[in-house]
Short mmCIF file of C-alpha atoms in Angstrom, two decimals:
data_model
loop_
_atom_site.label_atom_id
_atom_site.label_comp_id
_atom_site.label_asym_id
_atom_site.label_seq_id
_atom_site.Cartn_x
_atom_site.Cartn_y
_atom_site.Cartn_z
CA UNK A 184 -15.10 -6.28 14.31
CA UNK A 185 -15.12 -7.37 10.77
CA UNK A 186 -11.87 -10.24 11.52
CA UNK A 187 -13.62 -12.09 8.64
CA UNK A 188 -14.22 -9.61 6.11
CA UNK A 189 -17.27 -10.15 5.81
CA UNK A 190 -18.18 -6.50 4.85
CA UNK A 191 -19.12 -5.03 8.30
CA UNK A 192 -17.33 -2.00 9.88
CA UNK A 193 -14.47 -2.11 10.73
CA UNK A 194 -13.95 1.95 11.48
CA UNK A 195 -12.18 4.44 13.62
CA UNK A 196 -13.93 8.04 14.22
CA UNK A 197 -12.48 11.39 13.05
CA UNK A 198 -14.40 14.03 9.29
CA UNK A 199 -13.64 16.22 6.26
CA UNK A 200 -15.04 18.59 4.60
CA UNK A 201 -13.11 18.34 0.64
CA UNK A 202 -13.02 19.87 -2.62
CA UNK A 203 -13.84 18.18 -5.04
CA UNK A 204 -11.82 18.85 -8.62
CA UNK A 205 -13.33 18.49 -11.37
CA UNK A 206 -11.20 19.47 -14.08
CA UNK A 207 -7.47 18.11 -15.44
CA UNK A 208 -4.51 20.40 -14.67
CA UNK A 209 -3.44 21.81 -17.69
CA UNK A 210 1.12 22.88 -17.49
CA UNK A 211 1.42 24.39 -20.74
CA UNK A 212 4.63 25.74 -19.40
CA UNK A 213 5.98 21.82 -20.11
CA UNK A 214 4.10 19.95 -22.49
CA UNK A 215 6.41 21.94 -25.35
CA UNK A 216 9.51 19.83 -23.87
CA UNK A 217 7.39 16.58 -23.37
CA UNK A 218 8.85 13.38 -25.36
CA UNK A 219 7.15 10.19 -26.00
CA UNK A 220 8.33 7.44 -28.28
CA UNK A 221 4.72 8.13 -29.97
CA UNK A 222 2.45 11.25 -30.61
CA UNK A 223 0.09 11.69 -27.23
CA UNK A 224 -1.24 15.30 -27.96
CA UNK A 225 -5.22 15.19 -26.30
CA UNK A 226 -7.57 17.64 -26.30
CA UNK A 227 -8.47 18.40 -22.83
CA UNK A 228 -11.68 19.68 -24.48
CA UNK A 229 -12.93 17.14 -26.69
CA UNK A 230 -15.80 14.93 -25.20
CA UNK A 231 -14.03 11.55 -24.36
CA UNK A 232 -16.29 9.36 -27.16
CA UNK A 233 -15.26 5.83 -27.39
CA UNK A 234 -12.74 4.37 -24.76
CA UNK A 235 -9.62 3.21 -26.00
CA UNK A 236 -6.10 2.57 -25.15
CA UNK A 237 -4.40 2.57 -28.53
CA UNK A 238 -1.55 5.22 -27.46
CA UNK A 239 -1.12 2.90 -24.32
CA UNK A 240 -0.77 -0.19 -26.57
CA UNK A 241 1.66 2.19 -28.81
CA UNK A 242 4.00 3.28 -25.72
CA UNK A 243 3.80 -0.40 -24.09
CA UNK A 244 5.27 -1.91 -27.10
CA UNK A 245 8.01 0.40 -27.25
CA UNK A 246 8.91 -0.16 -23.18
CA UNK A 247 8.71 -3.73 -24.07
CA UNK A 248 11.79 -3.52 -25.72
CA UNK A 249 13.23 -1.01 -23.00
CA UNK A 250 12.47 -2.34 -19.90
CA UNK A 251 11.93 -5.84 -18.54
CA UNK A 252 8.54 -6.58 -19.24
CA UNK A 253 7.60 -2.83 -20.34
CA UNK A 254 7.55 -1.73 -16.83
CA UNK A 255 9.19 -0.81 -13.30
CA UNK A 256 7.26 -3.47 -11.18
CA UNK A 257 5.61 -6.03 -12.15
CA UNK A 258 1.90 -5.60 -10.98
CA UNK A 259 1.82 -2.41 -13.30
CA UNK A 260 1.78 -4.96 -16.63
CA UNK A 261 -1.91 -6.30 -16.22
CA UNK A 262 -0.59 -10.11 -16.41
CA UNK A 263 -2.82 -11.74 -14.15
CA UNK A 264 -6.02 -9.16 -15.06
CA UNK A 265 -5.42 -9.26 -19.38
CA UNK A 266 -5.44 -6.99 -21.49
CA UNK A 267 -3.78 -3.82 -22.46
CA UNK A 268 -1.92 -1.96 -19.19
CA UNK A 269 -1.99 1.37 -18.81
CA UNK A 270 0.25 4.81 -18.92
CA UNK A 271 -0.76 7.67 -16.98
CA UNK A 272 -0.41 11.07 -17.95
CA UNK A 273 -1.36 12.80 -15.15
CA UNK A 274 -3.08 13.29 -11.62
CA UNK A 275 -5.47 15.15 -9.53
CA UNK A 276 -7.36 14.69 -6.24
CA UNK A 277 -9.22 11.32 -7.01
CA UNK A 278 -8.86 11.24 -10.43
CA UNK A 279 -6.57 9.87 -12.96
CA UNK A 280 -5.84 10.47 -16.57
CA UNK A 281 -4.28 8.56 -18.89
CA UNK A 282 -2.22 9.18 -22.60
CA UNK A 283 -5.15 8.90 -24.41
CA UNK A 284 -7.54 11.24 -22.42
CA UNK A 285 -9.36 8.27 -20.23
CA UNK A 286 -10.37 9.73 -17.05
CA UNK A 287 -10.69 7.55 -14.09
CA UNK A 288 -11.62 7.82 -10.29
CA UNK A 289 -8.76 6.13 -8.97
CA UNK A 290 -8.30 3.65 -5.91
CA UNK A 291 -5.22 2.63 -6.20
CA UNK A 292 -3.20 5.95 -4.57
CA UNK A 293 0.26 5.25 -5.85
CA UNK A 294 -0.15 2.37 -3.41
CA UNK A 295 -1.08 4.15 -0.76
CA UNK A 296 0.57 7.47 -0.52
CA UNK A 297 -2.16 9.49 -1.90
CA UNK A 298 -4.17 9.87 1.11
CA UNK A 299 -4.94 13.05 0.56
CA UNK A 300 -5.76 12.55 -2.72
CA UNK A 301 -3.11 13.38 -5.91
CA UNK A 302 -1.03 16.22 -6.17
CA UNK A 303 -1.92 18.20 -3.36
CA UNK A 304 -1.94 21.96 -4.10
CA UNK A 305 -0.61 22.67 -0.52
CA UNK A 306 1.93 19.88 -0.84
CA UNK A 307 3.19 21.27 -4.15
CA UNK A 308 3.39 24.29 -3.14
CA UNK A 309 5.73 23.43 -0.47
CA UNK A 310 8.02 21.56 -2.63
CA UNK A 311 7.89 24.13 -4.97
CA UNK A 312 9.67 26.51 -2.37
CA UNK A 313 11.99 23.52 -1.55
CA UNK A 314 13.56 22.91 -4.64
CA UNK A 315 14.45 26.05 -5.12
CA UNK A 316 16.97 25.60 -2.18
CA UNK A 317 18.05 22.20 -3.98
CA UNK A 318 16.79 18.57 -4.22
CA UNK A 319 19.24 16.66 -2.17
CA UNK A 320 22.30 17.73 -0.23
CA UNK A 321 23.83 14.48 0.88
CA UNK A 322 24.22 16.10 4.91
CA UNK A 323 21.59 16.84 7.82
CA UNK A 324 18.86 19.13 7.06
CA UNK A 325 15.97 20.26 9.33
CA UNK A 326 13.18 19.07 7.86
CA UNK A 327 14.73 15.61 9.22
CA UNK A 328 14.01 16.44 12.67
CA UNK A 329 10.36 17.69 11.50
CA UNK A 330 9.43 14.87 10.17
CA UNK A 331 10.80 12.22 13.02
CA UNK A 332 9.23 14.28 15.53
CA UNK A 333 6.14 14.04 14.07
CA UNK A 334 6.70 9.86 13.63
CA UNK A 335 7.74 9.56 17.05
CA UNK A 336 4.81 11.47 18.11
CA UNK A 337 2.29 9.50 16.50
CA UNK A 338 3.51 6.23 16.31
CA UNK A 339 3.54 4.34 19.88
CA UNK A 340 6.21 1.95 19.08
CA UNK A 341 8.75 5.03 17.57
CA UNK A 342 10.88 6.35 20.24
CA UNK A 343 13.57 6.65 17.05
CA UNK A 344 13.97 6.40 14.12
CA UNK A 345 15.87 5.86 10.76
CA UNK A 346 14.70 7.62 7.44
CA UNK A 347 15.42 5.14 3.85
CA UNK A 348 14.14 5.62 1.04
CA UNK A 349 11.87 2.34 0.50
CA UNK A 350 9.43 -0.01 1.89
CA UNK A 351 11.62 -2.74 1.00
CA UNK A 352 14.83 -1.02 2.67
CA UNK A 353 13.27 -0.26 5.26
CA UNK A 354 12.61 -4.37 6.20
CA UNK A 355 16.13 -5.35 5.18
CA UNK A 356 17.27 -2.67 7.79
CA UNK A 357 14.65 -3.56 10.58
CA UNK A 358 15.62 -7.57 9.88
CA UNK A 359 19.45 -6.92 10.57
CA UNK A 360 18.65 -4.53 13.52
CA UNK A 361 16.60 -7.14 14.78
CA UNK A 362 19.27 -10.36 14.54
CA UNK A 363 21.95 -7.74 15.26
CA UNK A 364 19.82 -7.04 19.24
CA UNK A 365 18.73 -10.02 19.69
CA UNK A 366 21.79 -12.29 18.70
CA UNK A 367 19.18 -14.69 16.84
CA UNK A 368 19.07 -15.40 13.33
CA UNK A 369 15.65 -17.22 12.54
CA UNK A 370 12.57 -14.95 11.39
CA UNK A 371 8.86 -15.89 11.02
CA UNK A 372 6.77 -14.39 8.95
CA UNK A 373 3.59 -15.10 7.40
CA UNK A 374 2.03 -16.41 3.91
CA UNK A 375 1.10 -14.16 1.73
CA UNK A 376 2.50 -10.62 3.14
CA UNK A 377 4.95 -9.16 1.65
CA UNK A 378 8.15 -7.14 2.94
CA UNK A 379 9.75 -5.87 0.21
CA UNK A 380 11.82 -7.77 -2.29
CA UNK A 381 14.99 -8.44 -0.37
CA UNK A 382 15.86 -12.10 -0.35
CA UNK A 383 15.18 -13.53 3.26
CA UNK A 384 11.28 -12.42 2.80
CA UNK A 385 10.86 -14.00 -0.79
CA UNK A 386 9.21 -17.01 0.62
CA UNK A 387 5.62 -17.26 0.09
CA UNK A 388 5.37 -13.85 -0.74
CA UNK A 389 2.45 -11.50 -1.56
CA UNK A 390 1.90 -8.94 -3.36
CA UNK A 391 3.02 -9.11 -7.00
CA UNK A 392 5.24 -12.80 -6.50
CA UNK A 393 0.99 -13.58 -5.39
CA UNK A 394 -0.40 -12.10 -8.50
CA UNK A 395 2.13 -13.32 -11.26
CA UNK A 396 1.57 -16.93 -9.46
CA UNK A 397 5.68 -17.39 -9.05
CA UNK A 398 7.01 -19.31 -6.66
CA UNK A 399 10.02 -18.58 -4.37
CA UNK A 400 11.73 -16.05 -6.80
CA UNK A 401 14.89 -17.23 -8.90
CA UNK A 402 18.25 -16.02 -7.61
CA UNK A 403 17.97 -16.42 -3.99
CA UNK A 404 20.62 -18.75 -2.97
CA UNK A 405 18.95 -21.06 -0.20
CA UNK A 406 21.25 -19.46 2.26
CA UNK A 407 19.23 -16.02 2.28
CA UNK A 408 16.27 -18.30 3.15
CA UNK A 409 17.17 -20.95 5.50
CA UNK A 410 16.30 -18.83 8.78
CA UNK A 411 13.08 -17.65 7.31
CA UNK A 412 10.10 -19.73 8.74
CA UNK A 413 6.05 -18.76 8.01
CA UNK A 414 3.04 -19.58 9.30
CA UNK A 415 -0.47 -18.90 7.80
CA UNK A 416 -1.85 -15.50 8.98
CA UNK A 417 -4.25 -15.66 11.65
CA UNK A 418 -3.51 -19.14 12.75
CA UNK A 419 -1.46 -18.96 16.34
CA UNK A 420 -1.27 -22.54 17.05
CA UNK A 421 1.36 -22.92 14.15
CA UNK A 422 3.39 -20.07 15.31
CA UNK A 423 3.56 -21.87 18.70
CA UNK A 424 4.79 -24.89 17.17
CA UNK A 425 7.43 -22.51 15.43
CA UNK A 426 8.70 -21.39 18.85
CA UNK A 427 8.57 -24.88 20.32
CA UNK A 428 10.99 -26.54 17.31
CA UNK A 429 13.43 -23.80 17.24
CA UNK A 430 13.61 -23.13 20.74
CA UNK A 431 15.99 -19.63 21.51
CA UNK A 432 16.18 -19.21 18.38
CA UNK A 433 13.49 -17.04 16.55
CA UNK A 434 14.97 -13.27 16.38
CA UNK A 435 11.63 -11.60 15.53
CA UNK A 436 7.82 -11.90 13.65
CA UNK A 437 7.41 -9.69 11.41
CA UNK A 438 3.81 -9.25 10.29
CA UNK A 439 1.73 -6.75 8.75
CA UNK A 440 -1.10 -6.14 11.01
CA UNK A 441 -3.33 -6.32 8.48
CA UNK A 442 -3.08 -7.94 5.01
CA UNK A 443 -2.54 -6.10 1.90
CA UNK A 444 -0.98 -8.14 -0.15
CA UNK A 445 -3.08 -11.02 -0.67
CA UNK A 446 -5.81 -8.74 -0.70
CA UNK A 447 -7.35 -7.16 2.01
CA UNK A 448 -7.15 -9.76 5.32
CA UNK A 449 -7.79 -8.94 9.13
CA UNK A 450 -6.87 -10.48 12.07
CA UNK A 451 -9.33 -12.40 13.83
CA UNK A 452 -9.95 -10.73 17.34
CA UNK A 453 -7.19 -11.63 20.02
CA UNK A 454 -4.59 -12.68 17.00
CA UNK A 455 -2.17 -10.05 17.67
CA UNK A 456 -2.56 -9.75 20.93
CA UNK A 457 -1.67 -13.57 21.12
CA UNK A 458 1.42 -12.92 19.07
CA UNK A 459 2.30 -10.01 21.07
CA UNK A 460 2.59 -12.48 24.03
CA UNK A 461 4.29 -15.22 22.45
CA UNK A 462 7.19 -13.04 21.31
CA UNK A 463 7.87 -11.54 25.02
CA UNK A 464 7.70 -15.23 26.21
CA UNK A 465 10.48 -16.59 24.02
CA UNK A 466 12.76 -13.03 24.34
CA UNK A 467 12.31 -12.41 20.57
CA UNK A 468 10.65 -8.77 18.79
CA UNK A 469 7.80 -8.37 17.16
CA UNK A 470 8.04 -6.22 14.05
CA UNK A 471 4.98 -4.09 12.63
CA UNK A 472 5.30 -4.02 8.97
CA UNK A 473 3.20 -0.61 8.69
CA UNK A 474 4.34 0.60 4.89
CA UNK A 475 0.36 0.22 3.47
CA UNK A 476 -1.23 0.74 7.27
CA UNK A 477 0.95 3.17 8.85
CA UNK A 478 -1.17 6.62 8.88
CA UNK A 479 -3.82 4.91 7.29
CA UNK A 480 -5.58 2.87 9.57
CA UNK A 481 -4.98 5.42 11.87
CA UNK A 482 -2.88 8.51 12.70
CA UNK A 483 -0.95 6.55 14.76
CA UNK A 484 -1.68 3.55 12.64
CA UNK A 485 -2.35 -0.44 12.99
CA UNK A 486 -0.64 -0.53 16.47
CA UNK A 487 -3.00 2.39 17.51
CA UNK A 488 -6.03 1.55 15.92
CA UNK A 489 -5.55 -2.27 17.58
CA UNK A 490 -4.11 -1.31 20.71
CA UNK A 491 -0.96 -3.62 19.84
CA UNK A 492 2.42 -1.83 20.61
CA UNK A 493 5.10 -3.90 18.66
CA UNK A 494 9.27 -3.55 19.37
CA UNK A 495 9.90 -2.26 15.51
CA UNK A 496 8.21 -0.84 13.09
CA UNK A 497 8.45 -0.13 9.62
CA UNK A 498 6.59 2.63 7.72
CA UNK A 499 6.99 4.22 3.86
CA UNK A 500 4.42 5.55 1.24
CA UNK A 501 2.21 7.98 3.41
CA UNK A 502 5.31 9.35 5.36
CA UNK A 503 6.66 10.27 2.12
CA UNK A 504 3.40 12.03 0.55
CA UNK A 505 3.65 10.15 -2.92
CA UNK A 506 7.97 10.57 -2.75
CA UNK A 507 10.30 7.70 -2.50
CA UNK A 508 10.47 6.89 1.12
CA UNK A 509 10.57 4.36 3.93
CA UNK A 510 11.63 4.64 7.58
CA UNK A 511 12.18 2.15 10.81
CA UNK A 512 11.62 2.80 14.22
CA UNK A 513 11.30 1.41 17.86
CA UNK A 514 12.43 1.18 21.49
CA UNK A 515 15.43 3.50 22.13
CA UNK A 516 17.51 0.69 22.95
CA UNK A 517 16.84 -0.95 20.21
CA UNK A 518 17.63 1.63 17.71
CA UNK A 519 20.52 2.61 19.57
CA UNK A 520 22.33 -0.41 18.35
CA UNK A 521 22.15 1.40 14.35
CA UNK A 522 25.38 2.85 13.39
CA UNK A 523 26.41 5.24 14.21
CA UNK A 524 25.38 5.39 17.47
CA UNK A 525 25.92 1.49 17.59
CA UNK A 526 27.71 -1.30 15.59
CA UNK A 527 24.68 -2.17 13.11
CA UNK A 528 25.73 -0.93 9.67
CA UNK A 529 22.83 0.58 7.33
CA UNK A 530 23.08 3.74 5.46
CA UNK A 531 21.45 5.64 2.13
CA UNK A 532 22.67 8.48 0.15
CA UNK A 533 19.72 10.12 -0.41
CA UNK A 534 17.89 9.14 2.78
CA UNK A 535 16.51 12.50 4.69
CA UNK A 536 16.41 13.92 0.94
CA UNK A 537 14.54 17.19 1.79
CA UNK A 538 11.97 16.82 -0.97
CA UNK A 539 10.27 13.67 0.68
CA UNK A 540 10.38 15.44 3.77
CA UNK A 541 8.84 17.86 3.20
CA UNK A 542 6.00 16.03 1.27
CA UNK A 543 5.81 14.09 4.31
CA UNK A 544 5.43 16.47 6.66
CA UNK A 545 3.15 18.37 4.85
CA UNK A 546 0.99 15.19 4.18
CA UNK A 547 0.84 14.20 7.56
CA UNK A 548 -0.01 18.22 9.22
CA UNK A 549 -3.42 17.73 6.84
CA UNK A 550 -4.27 14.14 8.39
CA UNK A 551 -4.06 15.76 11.59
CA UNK A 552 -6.53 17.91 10.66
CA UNK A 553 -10.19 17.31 12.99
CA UNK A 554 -12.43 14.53 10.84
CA UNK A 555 -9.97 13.82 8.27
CA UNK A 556 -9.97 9.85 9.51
CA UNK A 557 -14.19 10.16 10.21
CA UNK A 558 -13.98 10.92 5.98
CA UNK A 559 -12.30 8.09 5.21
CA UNK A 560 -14.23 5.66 7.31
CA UNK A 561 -17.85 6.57 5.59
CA UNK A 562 -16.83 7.14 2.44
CA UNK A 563 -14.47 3.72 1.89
CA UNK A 564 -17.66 1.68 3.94
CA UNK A 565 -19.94 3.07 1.54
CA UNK A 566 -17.74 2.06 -1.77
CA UNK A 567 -17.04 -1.51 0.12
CA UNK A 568 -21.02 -2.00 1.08
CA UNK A 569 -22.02 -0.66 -2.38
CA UNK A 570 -19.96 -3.31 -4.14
CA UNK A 571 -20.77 -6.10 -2.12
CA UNK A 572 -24.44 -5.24 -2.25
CA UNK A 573 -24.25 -4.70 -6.09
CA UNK A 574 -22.33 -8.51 -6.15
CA UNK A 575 -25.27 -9.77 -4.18
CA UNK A 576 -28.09 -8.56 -6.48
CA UNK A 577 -26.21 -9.32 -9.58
CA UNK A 578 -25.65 -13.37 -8.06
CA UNK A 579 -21.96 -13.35 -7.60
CA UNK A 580 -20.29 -14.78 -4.85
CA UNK A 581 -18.54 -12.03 -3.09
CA UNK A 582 -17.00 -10.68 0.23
CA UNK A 583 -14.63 -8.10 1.13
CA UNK A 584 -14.68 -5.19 3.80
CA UNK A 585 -12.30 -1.93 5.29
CA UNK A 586 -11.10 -0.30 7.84
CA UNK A 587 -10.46 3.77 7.21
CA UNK A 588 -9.28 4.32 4.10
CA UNK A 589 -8.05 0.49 3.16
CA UNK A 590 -10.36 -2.27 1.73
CA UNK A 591 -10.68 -4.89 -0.47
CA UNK A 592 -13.18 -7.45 -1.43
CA UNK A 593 -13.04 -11.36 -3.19
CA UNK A 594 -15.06 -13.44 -5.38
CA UNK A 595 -15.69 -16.25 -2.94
CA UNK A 596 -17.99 -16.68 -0.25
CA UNK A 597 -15.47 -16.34 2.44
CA UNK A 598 -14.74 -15.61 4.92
CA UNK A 599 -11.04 -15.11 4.06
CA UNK A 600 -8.36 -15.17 6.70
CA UNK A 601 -5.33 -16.00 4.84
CA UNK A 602 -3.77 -16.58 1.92
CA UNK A 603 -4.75 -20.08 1.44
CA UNK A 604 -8.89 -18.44 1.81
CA UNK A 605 -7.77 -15.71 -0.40
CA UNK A 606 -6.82 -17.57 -3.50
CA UNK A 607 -10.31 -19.40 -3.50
CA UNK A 608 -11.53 -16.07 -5.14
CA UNK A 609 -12.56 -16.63 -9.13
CA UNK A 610 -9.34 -14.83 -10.69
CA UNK A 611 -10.72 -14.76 -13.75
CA UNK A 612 -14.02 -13.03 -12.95
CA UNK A 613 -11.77 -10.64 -11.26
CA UNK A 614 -10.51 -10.04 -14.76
CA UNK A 615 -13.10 -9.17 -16.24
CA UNK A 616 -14.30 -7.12 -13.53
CA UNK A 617 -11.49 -4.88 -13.60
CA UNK A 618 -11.12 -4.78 -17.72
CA UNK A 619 -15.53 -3.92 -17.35
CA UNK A 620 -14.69 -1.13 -14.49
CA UNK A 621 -11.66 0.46 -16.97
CA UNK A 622 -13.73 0.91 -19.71
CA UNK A 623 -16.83 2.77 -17.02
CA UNK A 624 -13.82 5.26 -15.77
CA UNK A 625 -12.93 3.11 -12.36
CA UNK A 626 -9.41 2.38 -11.41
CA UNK A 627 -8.49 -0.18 -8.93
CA UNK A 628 -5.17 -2.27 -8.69
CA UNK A 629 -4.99 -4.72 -11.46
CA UNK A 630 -4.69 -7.91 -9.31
CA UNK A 631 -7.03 -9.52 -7.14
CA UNK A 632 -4.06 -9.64 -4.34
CA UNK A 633 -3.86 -6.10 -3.68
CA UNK A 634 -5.70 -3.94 -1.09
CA UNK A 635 -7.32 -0.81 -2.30
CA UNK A 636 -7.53 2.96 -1.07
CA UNK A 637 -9.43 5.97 -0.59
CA UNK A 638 -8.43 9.36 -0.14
CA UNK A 639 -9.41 12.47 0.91
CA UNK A 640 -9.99 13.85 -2.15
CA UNK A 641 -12.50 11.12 -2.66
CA UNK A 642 -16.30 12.33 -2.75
CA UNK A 643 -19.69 10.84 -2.87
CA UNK A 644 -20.19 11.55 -6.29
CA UNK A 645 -16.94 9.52 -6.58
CA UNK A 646 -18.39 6.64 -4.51
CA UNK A 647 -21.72 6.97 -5.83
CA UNK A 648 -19.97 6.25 -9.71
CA UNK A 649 -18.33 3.77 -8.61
CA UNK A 650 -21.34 1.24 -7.56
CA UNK A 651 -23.23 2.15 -10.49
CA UNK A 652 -20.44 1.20 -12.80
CA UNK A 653 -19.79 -1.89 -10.53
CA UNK A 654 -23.68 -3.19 -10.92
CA UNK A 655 -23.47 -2.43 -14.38
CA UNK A 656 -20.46 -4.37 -14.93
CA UNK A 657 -21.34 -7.12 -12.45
CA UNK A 658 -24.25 -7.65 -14.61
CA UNK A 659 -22.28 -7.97 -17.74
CA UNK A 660 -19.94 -10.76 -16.64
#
């Protein structure tokens, strides 16, 4: 096991056989009605000649002065990589285009969703045929029960569970649930991951608080914080001490099994087994926080692929195919206590929506598919050995390493086990390996504090590109 990252396997068995697109999706039926604060008309045609980003740089200015920042979330305006962020036009399978005709093979997956690579034909086609019957009806629909059958029947922890429509939501709902059954108020989590943006996780978070270098975020009255305690991942001697100072009091850990947001981490071998003990010794739950792993590890995800079955569990992205989307799940008598079978208040308007159900469902009936898991294993160790071999020639200092279709690599030495190890990697090389890899047609997330993904769309032409553009950029910088 690679608990290190130190590039070795780290793989479950399962394969695919996919087909590869090669060429953009052209909807003439709606680029008449299309409106952009500048002119974006591309020829689909014309033989990309020089990159360049200058309707990007046209359309960020304008958001600049529409949106906080120019964007949605902050990760998505290049701060801690330079340079000039990017708008996407459209997507397809592995590939990426953006407003000024730059194609890219892309390993960023909306995050994560896109495991089966970008607007699935299948899983168009299916929503397709349920919009016509209407995109949200604020009641009970059917393709509820699909969908949480199919959870509970792949997830070991899930004996029920409650549909939201976020990662984030999903952890504010799981952290009440938690206090609410356990009569405890104190969490733990750890440095570096991140559980959405709600205020009792904002303390030493990942993710994008990691990447823009803030510290605990503005706003948060000390109140929303004061039960919150951490620990650095992969050390069990400090949660120990946890439980000894603040005895019967600790509610829950909530963890995500592995890292990715601090960048790619594992845990060392025995680590969650160890904090699988320590939480039925002092009567408090452990909490899987499975948005990035959940059906990506695994079918059945971190807790499967480990052998770790936690009391909750948290899930989004995957579950929603690429639609907004989050669920929580566990023991039967745990979820029992969630209104309104029980006294735990949480609800959502447009939670169950039928559109992200049925992505979801559809998304998850082609990951069951025989060797779809045994696809992503080879071809995301063959991108993560390529890069670190191509590092090694070209005399950089670098580690990194995957499991299925989730990897990541750093500009140190390593090994890195937590956040404190991850932010010895050179940030600015990181830079200007990312600016270097835009500029060869490679697209992975703009921070060195973010995982990375493969999907099944993803070939071994695509992999194959990749390292070549890595060595040649690795040599420029």
């Amino acid at each position: 096991m690679a608990g290190a990252i130190t590039g070795s396997r780290l793989s479950l068995g399962l394969s695919c056989s996919t087909t590869r697109l090669s060429r953009r999706p052209i909807d003439s039926s709606s680029r008449s009605t299309r409106r952009y604060c500048v002119k974006m008309a591309v020829s689909l045609d014309e033989k990309k000649k020089k990159f360049t980003l200058q309707k990007s740089e046209e359309a960020f200015n304008a958001a600049k002065n529409l949106m906080p920042g120019g964007v949605n979330s902050p990760v998505r305006a290049f701060k801690s990589v330079g340079g000039q962020p990017i708008l996407m036009d459209s997507v397809k399978g592995s590939h990426m285009w953006d407003i000024d005709g730059n194609e890219y093979i892309d390993y960023v997956g909306s995050w994560g969703p896109a495991i089966i690579g970008h607007a699935d034909d299948e899983v168009l086609a299916a929503l397709a045929e349920t919009m016509k019957k209407g995109t949200s009806f604020g009641a009970p629909c059917l393709l509820e029960n699909i969908l949480a059958e199919m959870v509970i029947s792949a997830v070991p922890s899930i004996e029920m569970v409650r549909f939201v429509n976020s990662g984030t939501e999903a952890c504010m709902g799981v952290l009440r649930l938690a206090r609410a059954f356990t009569g405890k108020e104190k969490i733990i989590k750890f440095e570096g991951c991140y559980h959405g943006h709600a205020d009792p996780f904002l303390v030493k978070a990942g993710s994008g608080v990691a990447t823009l270098g803030l510290p605990d975020s503005p706003g948060v009255p000390k109140a929303a914080t004061f039960e919150t305690l951490t620990a650095p991942f992969n050390d069990i001697s400090a949660v120990e001490k946890l439980f000894e100072t603040n005895k019967e009091e600790i509610c829950a850990i909530i963890l995500e099994p592995v890292v990715g947001n601090s960048g790619f981490i594992v845990p060392k071998p025995g680590f969650l087994d160890a904090i699988r003990k320590i939480t039925k010794e002092n009567g408090a739950l452990l909490i899987f926080d499975e948005v990035m792993t959940g059906f990506r590890l695994s079918y059945g995800g971190a807790q499967e692929y480990f052998g770790i079955t936690p009391d909750l569990t948290t899930l989004g992205k995957i579950i929603g195919g690429g639609l907004p989307v989050g669920a929580y799940g566990g023991r039967r008598e745990i979820m029992e206590m969630v209104a309104p079978a029980g006294p735990m208040y949480q609800a959502g308007t447009l939670s169950g929506n039928p559109l992200a159900m049925t992505a979801g469902i559809h998304t998850l009936k082609r990951l069951q598919q025989p060797g779809s898991y045994k696809h992503l294993d080879k071809i995301t160790g063959e991108l993560v050995q390529g890069i670190l071999d191509a590092g090694k020639k070209t005399g950089h200092a670098i580690c990194g390493g995957y499991i299925s279709g989730m990897f990541g690599f750093f500009f140190t030495e390593g090994p890195v086990y937590n956040y404190e190890d991850a932010k010895k990697s050179d940030t600015a090389k990181f830079a200007r390996f990312f600016r270097g890899m835009l500029e060869e047609g490679v697209y992975f997330a703009p921070s060195q504090f973010e995982a990375g993904f493969t999907s099944l769309a993803h070939t071994s032409e695509d992999i194959q590109k990749t390292i070549a553009a890595a060595e040649k950029v690795l040599r420029q910088i």
